[in-house]
PDB file of C-alpha atoms in Angstrom:
ATOM      1  CA  MET I  41       7.331   2.501  19.810  1.00 94.00           C
ATOM      2  CA  TYR I  42       6.608   5.046  17.103  1.00 97.00           C
ATOM      3  CA  ILE I  43       8.732   4.658  13.999  1.00 97.00           C
ATOM      4  CA  CYS I  44       7.148   7.355  11.818  1.00 96.00           C
ATOM      5  CA  LEU I  45       6.137  10.378  13.852  1.00 95.00           C
ATOM      6  CA  CYS I  46       4.809  12.257  10.809  1.00 94.00           C
ATOM      7  CA  ASN I  47       2.138   9.622  10.160  1.00 95.00           C
ATOM      8  CA  GLY I  48       1.825   7.919  13.552  1.00 96.00           C
ATOM      9  CA  ILE I  49       3.102   4.509  12.418  1.00 97.00           C
ATOM     10  CA  THR I  50       4.331   2.182  15.128  1.00 97.00           C
ATOM     11  CA  GLU I  51       6.707  -0.749  15.236  1.00 95.00           C
ATOM     12  CA  LYS I  52       3.681  -3.024  15.703  1.00 95.00           C
ATOM     13  CA  ASP I  53       2.100  -1.638  12.508  1.00 96.00           C
ATOM     14  CA  ILE I  54       5.222  -2.587  10.547  1.00 95.00           C
ATOM     15  CA  GLN I  55       5.435  -6.001  12.210  1.00 92.00           C
ATOM     16  CA  LYS I  56       1.809  -6.675  11.260  1.00 93.00           C
ATOM     17  CA  ALA I  57       2.518  -5.677   7.648  1.00 94.00           C
ATOM     18  CA  ALA I  58       5.483  -8.085   7.613  1.00 91.00           C
ATOM     19  CA  GLN I  59       3.254 -10.882   8.893  1.00 90.00           C
ATOM     20  CA  GLU I  60       0.861 -10.069   6.055  1.00 91.00           C
ATOM     21  CA  GLY I  61       3.641 -10.508   3.510  1.00 90.00           C
ATOM     22  CA  CYS I  62       5.444  -7.172   3.144  1.00 91.00           C
ATOM     23  CA  THR I  63       9.091  -7.826   2.340  1.00 90.00           C
ATOM     24  CA  SER I  64      10.404  -4.431   1.251  1.00 93.00           C
ATOM     25  CA  LEU I  65      10.054  -0.724   1.894  1.00 93.00           C
ATOM     26  CA  VAL I  66       8.305  -0.375  -1.464  1.00 94.00           C
ATOM     27  CA  GLU I  67       5.639  -2.877  -0.410  1.00 94.00           C
ATOM     28  CA  LEU I  68       5.384  -1.283   3.018  1.00 94.00           C
ATOM     29  CA  ARG I  69       4.796   2.138   1.450  1.00 93.00           C
ATOM     30  CA  LYS I  70       1.983   0.661  -0.651  1.00 93.00           C
ATOM     31  CA  LYS I  71       0.257  -0.455   2.565  1.00 93.00           C
ATOM     32  CA  MET I  72       0.857   2.686   4.647  1.00 94.00           C
ATOM     33  CA  ASP I  73       2.174   6.245   4.434  1.00 91.00           C
ATOM     34  CA  ILE I  74       5.675   5.737   5.722  1.00 94.00           C
ATOM     35  CA  ALA I  75       8.911   7.521   4.808  1.00 92.00           C
ATOM     36  CA  ASN I  76       7.095   9.969   2.549  1.00 89.00           C
ATOM     37  CA  GLU I  77       7.221  13.132   4.648  1.00 89.00           C
ATOM     38  CA  CYS I  78      10.573  13.948   6.254  1.00 92.00           C
ATOM     39  CA  GLY I  79      12.112  10.510   5.591  1.00 90.00           C
ATOM     40  CA  LYS I  80      13.831  10.209   8.972  1.00 94.00           C
ATOM     41  CA  CYS I  81      12.006   6.945   9.693  1.00 95.00           C
ATOM     42  CA  ARG I  82      13.144   5.170   6.527  1.00 95.00           C
ATOM     43  CA  LYS I  83      16.154   3.343   7.982  1.00 95.00           C
ATOM     44  CA  GLN I  84      14.357   2.318  11.185  1.00 96.00           C
ATOM     45  CA  ALA I  85      11.320   1.123   9.214  1.00 96.00           C
ATOM     46  CA  ILE I  86      13.567  -1.089   7.076  1.00 94.00           C
ATOM     47  CA  ASN I  87      15.251  -2.489  10.204  1.00 93.00           C
ATOM     48  CA  VAL I  88      11.919  -3.329  11.851  1.00 93.00           C
ATOM     49  CA  LEU I  89      10.702  -4.925   8.628  1.00 92.00           C
ATOM     50  CA  ARG I  90      13.845  -7.068   8.356  1.00 89.00           C
ATOM     51  CA  GLU I  91      13.590  -8.133  11.994  1.00 88.00           C
ATOM     52  CA  SER I  92       9.999  -9.163  11.412  1.00 87.00           C
ATOM     53  CA  GLN I  93      10.458 -11.319   8.321  1.00 80.00           C
ATOM     54  CA  ILE I  94       8.860 -14.728   8.470  1.00 56.00           C
ATOM     55  CA  ILE I  95      10.614 -17.519   6.606  1.00 49.00           C
ATOM     56  CA  ASP I  96       8.850 -20.375   4.855  1.00 39.00           C
ATOM     57  CA  ASP I  97       8.797 -22.781   7.795  1.00 41.00           C
ATOM     58  CA  GLY I  98       7.067 -20.207  10.005  1.00 54.00           C
ATOM     59  CA  LEU I  99      10.044 -19.305  12.200  1.00 55.00           C
ATOM     60  CA  LEU I 100      10.677 -15.699  13.077  1.00 53.00           C
ATOM     61  CA  ILE I 101      14.157 -14.564  12.134  1.00 53.00           C
ATOM     62  CA  ALA I 102      15.980 -11.470  13.272  1.00 52.00           C
ATOM     63  CA  SER I 103      18.473  -9.445  11.300  1.00 48.00           C
ATOM     64  CA  PHE I 104      21.028  -7.587  13.358  1.00 47.00           C
ATOM     65  CA  ALA I 105      23.186  -6.365  10.481  1.00 41.00           C
TER      66      ALA I 105
END
């Protein structure tokens, strides 16, 4: 699913960035152009990033807050 329509960034792109160590929107923005045009994707990008966090023992955790 597309998260950022302005720049064509998908949920899978954000998940991959999380697997590579991105832990915040600031870090995500350093890797890709997200939430810098209209900003409507900001909240959804943060949610996908949180859902994709990998904890130290390698388990995938999900945040539903």
